[in-house]
């Protein structure tokens, strides 16, 4: 994956949406990008598990987990599966766990924080719908670019 810099993207493309700076990097890749695929769920990561089991084809999984700080929605096993299936990254509006292992994986992961407790699994949630958090609405098919400077969202792939 070529190096991307979100400040350069913002300078060259002032029309991009900039996500509120509330996320921290937890993955082994500091910079990542790809087309957006979405999940909306709350304290139930069943759909996250389902998604990372599918071919990612370089996409970024954007998960609106309601900003919950009561459990983790992604851990080492699901992240390893995401790597094996070709996902570029995960943006989690919620928490992750197993952070020492996540930091070694070839996957971009940005989340609000870490939490040791796992989520419930009841099969609840929605996929491939617009989700809104951190001042931005993420639509499936948009392009997300993330690095240590922040996260930006574009309506199309940027060269």
PDB file of C-alpha atoms in Angstrom:
ATOM      1  CA  UNK A   1       0.000   0.000   0.000  1.00  0.00           C
ATOM      2  CA  UNK A   2       1.571   3.329  -1.052  1.00  0.00           C
ATOM      3  CA  UNK A   3       2.161   5.942   1.611  1.00  0.00           C
ATOM      4  CA  UNK A   4      -0.689   8.389   2.013  1.00  0.00           C
ATOM      5  CA  UNK A   5      -0.723  11.575   4.029  1.00  0.00           C
ATOM      6  CA  UNK A   6      -4.051  13.039   5.012  1.00  0.00           C
ATOM      7  CA  UNK A   7      -2.656  16.617   5.226  1.00  0.00           C
ATOM      8  CA  UNK A   8      -1.586  16.334   1.580  1.00  0.00           C
ATOM      9  CA  UNK A   9      -5.012  14.971   0.646  1.00  0.00           C
ATOM     10  CA  UNK A  10      -6.711  17.890   2.418  1.00  0.00           C
ATOM     11  CA  UNK A  11      -4.453  20.386   0.622  1.00  0.00           C
ATOM     12  CA  UNK A  12      -5.079  18.849  -2.795  1.00  0.00           C
ATOM     13  CA  UNK A  13      -8.770  18.050  -2.246  1.00  0.00           C
ATOM     14  CA  UNK A  14     -10.418  20.633   0.024  1.00  0.00           C
ATOM     15  CA  UNK A  15     -13.801  18.991  -0.637  1.00  0.00           C
ATOM     16  CA  UNK A  16     -12.987  15.903   1.464  1.00  0.00           C
ATOM     17  CA  UNK A  17     -14.779  15.415   4.774  1.00  0.00           C
ATOM     18  CA  UNK A  18     -12.527  15.334   7.831  1.00  0.00           C
ATOM     19  CA  UNK A  19     -13.563  13.029  10.650  1.00  0.00           C
ATOM     20  CA  UNK A  20     -13.497  14.544  14.155  1.00  0.00           C
ATOM     21  CA  UNK A  21     -10.112  13.777  15.802  1.00  0.00           C
ATOM     22  CA  UNK A  22     -11.333  11.278  18.392  1.00  0.00           C
ATOM     23  CA  UNK A  23      -9.612   8.098  17.169  1.00  0.00           C
ATOM     24  CA  UNK A  24      -6.320   6.426  18.064  1.00  0.00           C
ATOM     25  CA  UNK A  25      -4.260   3.981  16.009  1.00  0.00           C
ATOM     26  CA  UNK A  26      -4.179   0.399  17.271  1.00  0.00           C
ATOM     27  CA  UNK A  27      -3.165  -1.558  14.148  1.00  0.00           C
ATOM     28  CA  UNK A  28       0.209  -2.413  12.699  1.00  0.00           C
ATOM     29  CA  UNK A  29      -0.355  -0.049   9.753  1.00  0.00           C
ATOM     30  CA  UNK A  30      -0.270   3.640  10.610  1.00  0.00           C
ATOM     31  CA  UNK A  31      -1.690   4.601   7.216  1.00  0.00           C
ATOM     32  CA  UNK A  32      -4.410   2.806   5.248  1.00  0.00           C
ATOM     33  CA  UNK A  33      -7.149   3.498   2.743  1.00  0.00           C
ATOM     34  CA  UNK A  34      -9.835   1.827   0.693  1.00  0.00           C
ATOM     35  CA  UNK A  35     -13.497   1.808  -0.243  1.00  0.00           C
ATOM     36  CA  UNK A  36     -15.900   1.953   2.698  1.00  0.00           C
ATOM     37  CA  UNK A  37     -18.096  -0.900   3.859  1.00  0.00           C
ATOM     38  CA  UNK A  38     -20.303  -0.218   6.872  1.00  0.00           C
ATOM     39  CA  UNK A  39     -21.829  -1.892   9.904  1.00  0.00           C
ATOM     40  CA  UNK A  40     -24.121  -0.405  12.540  1.00  0.00           C
ATOM     41  CA  UNK A  41     -24.334  -2.374  15.784  1.00  0.00           C
ATOM     42  CA  UNK A  42     -24.238  -1.846  19.536  1.00  0.00           C
ATOM     43  CA  UNK A  43     -22.286  -4.066  21.937  1.00  0.00           C
ATOM     44  CA  UNK A  44     -22.826  -7.022  19.558  1.00  0.00           C
ATOM     45  CA  UNK A  45     -20.019  -7.786  17.106  1.00  0.00           C
ATOM     46  CA  UNK A  46     -21.759 -10.619  15.228  1.00  0.00           C
ATOM     47  CA  UNK A  47     -21.817  -8.628  11.980  1.00  0.00           C
ATOM     48  CA  UNK A  48     -18.164  -7.599  12.415  1.00  0.00           C
ATOM     49  CA  UNK A  49     -17.275 -11.294  12.706  1.00  0.00           C
ATOM     50  CA  UNK A  50     -19.361 -12.039   9.603  1.00  0.00           C
ATOM     51  CA  UNK A  51     -17.773  -9.214   7.582  1.00  0.00           C
ATOM     52  CA  UNK A  52     -14.115 -10.017   8.320  1.00  0.00           C
ATOM     53  CA  UNK A  53     -14.793 -13.646   7.344  1.00  0.00           C
ATOM     54  CA  UNK A  54     -15.571 -12.396   3.817  1.00  0.00           C
ATOM     55  CA  UNK A  55     -13.127 -11.164   1.195  1.00  0.00           C
ATOM     56  CA  UNK A  56     -12.202  -7.561   1.969  1.00  0.00           C
ATOM     57  CA  UNK A  57     -10.598  -6.745  -1.411  1.00  0.00           C
ATOM     58  CA  UNK A  58      -8.718  -3.822   0.150  1.00  0.00           C
ATOM     59  CA  UNK A  59     -11.802  -2.248   1.722  1.00  0.00           C
ATOM     60  CA  UNK A  60     -12.073  -0.441   5.054  1.00  0.00           C
ATOM     61  CA  UNK A  61     -14.701  -1.693   7.481  1.00  0.00           C
ATOM     62  CA  UNK A  62     -16.367   1.280   9.198  1.00  0.00           C
ATOM     63  CA  UNK A  63     -18.247   0.185  12.306  1.00  0.00           C
ATOM     64  CA  UNK A  64     -20.704   2.439  14.105  1.00  0.00           C
ATOM     65  CA  UNK A  65     -20.671   0.697  17.480  1.00  0.00           C
ATOM     66  CA  UNK A  66     -22.503   3.592  19.108  1.00  0.00           C
ATOM     67  CA  UNK A  67     -19.331   4.890  20.746  1.00  0.00           C
ATOM     68  CA  UNK A  68     -19.709   2.290  23.499  1.00  0.00           C
ATOM     69  CA  UNK A  69     -16.909   2.101  26.035  1.00  0.00           C
ATOM     70  CA  UNK A  70     -18.394  -0.947  27.789  1.00  0.00           C
ATOM     71  CA  UNK A  71     -16.912  -3.720  25.634  1.00  0.00           C
ATOM     72  CA  UNK A  72     -14.578  -4.427  22.718  1.00  0.00           C
ATOM     73  CA  UNK A  73     -15.994  -4.981  19.238  1.00  0.00           C
ATOM     74  CA  UNK A  74     -12.751  -6.228  17.629  1.00  0.00           C
ATOM     75  CA  UNK A  75      -9.959  -8.364  19.024  1.00  0.00           C
ATOM     76  CA  UNK A  76      -6.954 -10.301  17.792  1.00  0.00           C
ATOM     77  CA  UNK A  77      -8.833 -13.249  16.254  1.00  0.00           C
ATOM     78  CA  UNK A  78     -11.180 -11.120  14.145  1.00  0.00           C
ATOM     79  CA  UNK A  79      -8.352  -8.766  13.179  1.00  0.00           C
ATOM     80  CA  UNK A  80      -6.205 -11.718  12.078  1.00  0.00           C
ATOM     81  CA  UNK A  81      -9.115 -12.945   9.977  1.00  0.00           C
ATOM     82  CA  UNK A  82      -9.452  -9.464   8.424  1.00  0.00           C
ATOM     83  CA  UNK A  83      -5.762  -9.566   7.447  1.00  0.00           C
ATOM     84  CA  UNK A  84      -6.113 -13.069   5.961  1.00  0.00           C
ATOM     85  CA  UNK A  85      -9.130 -11.938   3.903  1.00  0.00           C
ATOM     86  CA  UNK A  86      -7.554  -8.817   2.462  1.00  0.00           C
ATOM     87  CA  UNK A  87      -9.147  -5.978   4.451  1.00  0.00           C
ATOM     88  CA  UNK A  88      -7.120  -2.745   4.476  1.00  0.00           C
ATOM     89  CA  UNK A  89      -8.406  -1.492   7.792  1.00  0.00           C
ATOM     90  CA  UNK A  90     -11.112  -1.027  10.384  1.00  0.00           C
ATOM     91  CA  UNK A  91     -12.464   2.216  11.834  1.00  0.00           C
ATOM     92  CA  UNK A  92     -14.275   1.350  15.054  1.00  0.00           C
ATOM     93  CA  UNK A  93     -16.566   3.903  16.696  1.00  0.00           C
ATOM     94  CA  UNK A  94     -16.158   1.864  19.837  1.00  0.00           C
ATOM     95  CA  UNK A  95     -13.410  -0.149  21.513  1.00  0.00           C
ATOM     96  CA  UNK A  96     -10.962  -2.902  20.586  1.00  0.00           C
ATOM     97  CA  UNK A  97      -8.963  -5.347  22.699  1.00  0.00           C
ATOM     98  CA  UNK A  98      -5.800  -7.475  22.475  1.00  0.00           C
ATOM     99  CA  UNK A  99      -4.027  -4.247  21.571  1.00  0.00           C
ATOM    100  CA  UNK A 100      -0.470  -5.618  21.840  1.00  0.00           C
ATOM    101  CA  UNK A 101      -1.305  -8.198  19.172  1.00  0.00           C
ATOM    102  CA  UNK A 102      -3.292  -5.728  17.019  1.00  0.00           C
ATOM    103  CA  UNK A 103      -0.169  -3.541  16.842  1.00  0.00           C
ATOM    104  CA  UNK A 104       1.731  -6.385  15.134  1.00  0.00           C
ATOM    105  CA  UNK A 105      -0.828  -7.029  12.378  1.00  0.00           C
ATOM    106  CA  UNK A 106      -0.710  -5.813   8.790  1.00  0.00           C
ATOM    107  CA  UNK A 107      -3.993  -3.978   9.258  1.00  0.00           C
ATOM    108  CA  UNK A 108      -4.959  -0.379   9.898  1.00  0.00           C
ATOM    109  CA  UNK A 109      -7.148  -0.071  12.984  1.00  0.00           C
ATOM    110  CA  UNK A 110      -8.457   3.157  14.436  1.00  0.00           C
ATOM    111  CA  UNK A 111     -10.784   3.061  17.439  1.00  0.00           C
ATOM    112  CA  UNK A 112     -11.907   5.174  20.378  1.00  0.00           C
ATOM    113  CA  UNK A 113     -10.055   3.095  22.946  1.00  0.00           C
ATOM    114  CA  UNK A 114      -9.423  -0.349  24.343  1.00  0.00           C
ATOM    115  CA  UNK A 115     -11.532  -2.498  26.662  1.00  0.00           C
ATOM    116  CA  UNK A 116     -10.802  -6.038  27.913  1.00  0.00           C
ATOM    117  CA  UNK A 117     -14.431  -7.301  27.872  1.00  0.00           C
ATOM    118  CA  UNK A 118     -15.783  -8.963  24.717  1.00  0.00           C
ATOM    119  CA  UNK A 119     -19.096  -7.987  23.170  1.00  0.00           C
ATOM    120  CA  UNK A 120     -22.323  -9.955  23.090  1.00  0.00           C
ATOM    121  CA  UNK A 121     -23.265 -12.079  20.063  1.00  0.00           C
ATOM    122  CA  UNK A 122     -26.967 -11.988  19.218  1.00  0.00           C
ATOM    123  CA  UNK A 123     -26.741 -11.395  15.455  1.00  0.00           C
ATOM    124  CA  UNK A 124     -28.074  -7.851  15.781  1.00  0.00           C
ATOM    125  CA  UNK A 125     -27.159  -4.872  13.619  1.00  0.00           C
ATOM    126  CA  UNK A 126     -27.232  -3.662  10.024  1.00  0.00           C
ATOM    127  CA  UNK A 127     -24.761  -3.747   7.136  1.00  0.00           C
ATOM    128  CA  UNK A 128     -24.074  -1.589   4.097  1.00  0.00           C
ATOM    129  CA  UNK A 129     -26.079   1.427   5.254  1.00  0.00           C
ATOM    130  CA  UNK A 130     -25.009   5.050   5.799  1.00  0.00           C
ATOM    131  CA  UNK A 131     -23.641   5.532   9.333  1.00  0.00           C
ATOM    132  CA  UNK A 132     -22.980   8.851  11.040  1.00  0.00           C
ATOM    133  CA  UNK A 133     -20.498   9.590  13.812  1.00  0.00           C
ATOM    134  CA  UNK A 134     -17.566  11.920  14.498  1.00  0.00           C
ATOM    135  CA  UNK A 135     -19.141  14.685  12.417  1.00  0.00           C
ATOM    136  CA  UNK A 136     -19.291  12.676   9.171  1.00  0.00           C
ATOM    137  CA  UNK A 137     -21.723  10.357   7.383  1.00  0.00           C
ATOM    138  CA  UNK A 138     -19.957   7.318   5.914  1.00  0.00           C
ATOM    139  CA  UNK A 139     -21.624   5.803   2.852  1.00  0.00           C
ATOM    140  CA  UNK A 140     -20.703   2.414   1.410  1.00  0.00           C
ATOM    141  CA  UNK A 141     -18.516   2.949  -1.645  1.00  0.00           C
ATOM    142  CA  UNK A 142     -16.928   6.212  -0.481  1.00  0.00           C
ATOM    143  CA  UNK A 143     -13.139   6.165   0.010  1.00  0.00           C
ATOM    144  CA  UNK A 144     -11.559   6.480   3.436  1.00  0.00           C
ATOM    145  CA  UNK A 145      -7.956   7.577   4.001  1.00  0.00           C
ATOM    146  CA  UNK A 146      -6.404   7.342   7.482  1.00  0.00           C
ATOM    147  CA  UNK A 147      -3.020   7.996   9.049  1.00  0.00           C
ATOM    148  CA  UNK A 148      -1.592   9.384  12.292  1.00  0.00           C
ATOM    149  CA  UNK A 149      -2.880  12.859  11.338  1.00  0.00           C
ATOM    150  CA  UNK A 150      -6.508  11.784  11.102  1.00  0.00           C
ATOM    151  CA  UNK A 151      -9.185  10.293   8.879  1.00  0.00           C
ATOM    152  CA  UNK A 152     -10.649  11.831   5.725  1.00  0.00           C
ATOM    153  CA  UNK A 153     -13.518  10.680   3.536  1.00  0.00           C
ATOM    154  CA  UNK A 154     -13.892  11.237  -0.203  1.00  0.00           C
ATOM    155  CA  UNK A 155     -16.749  10.483  -2.583  1.00  0.00           C
ATOM    156  CA  UNK A 156     -14.333   8.768  -4.972  1.00  0.00           C
ATOM    157  CA  UNK A 157     -10.875   7.198  -5.048  1.00  0.00           C
ATOM    158  CA  UNK A 158      -8.200   9.903  -5.002  1.00  0.00           C
ATOM    159  CA  UNK A 159      -5.133   9.412  -7.198  1.00  0.00           C
TER     160      UNK A 159
END
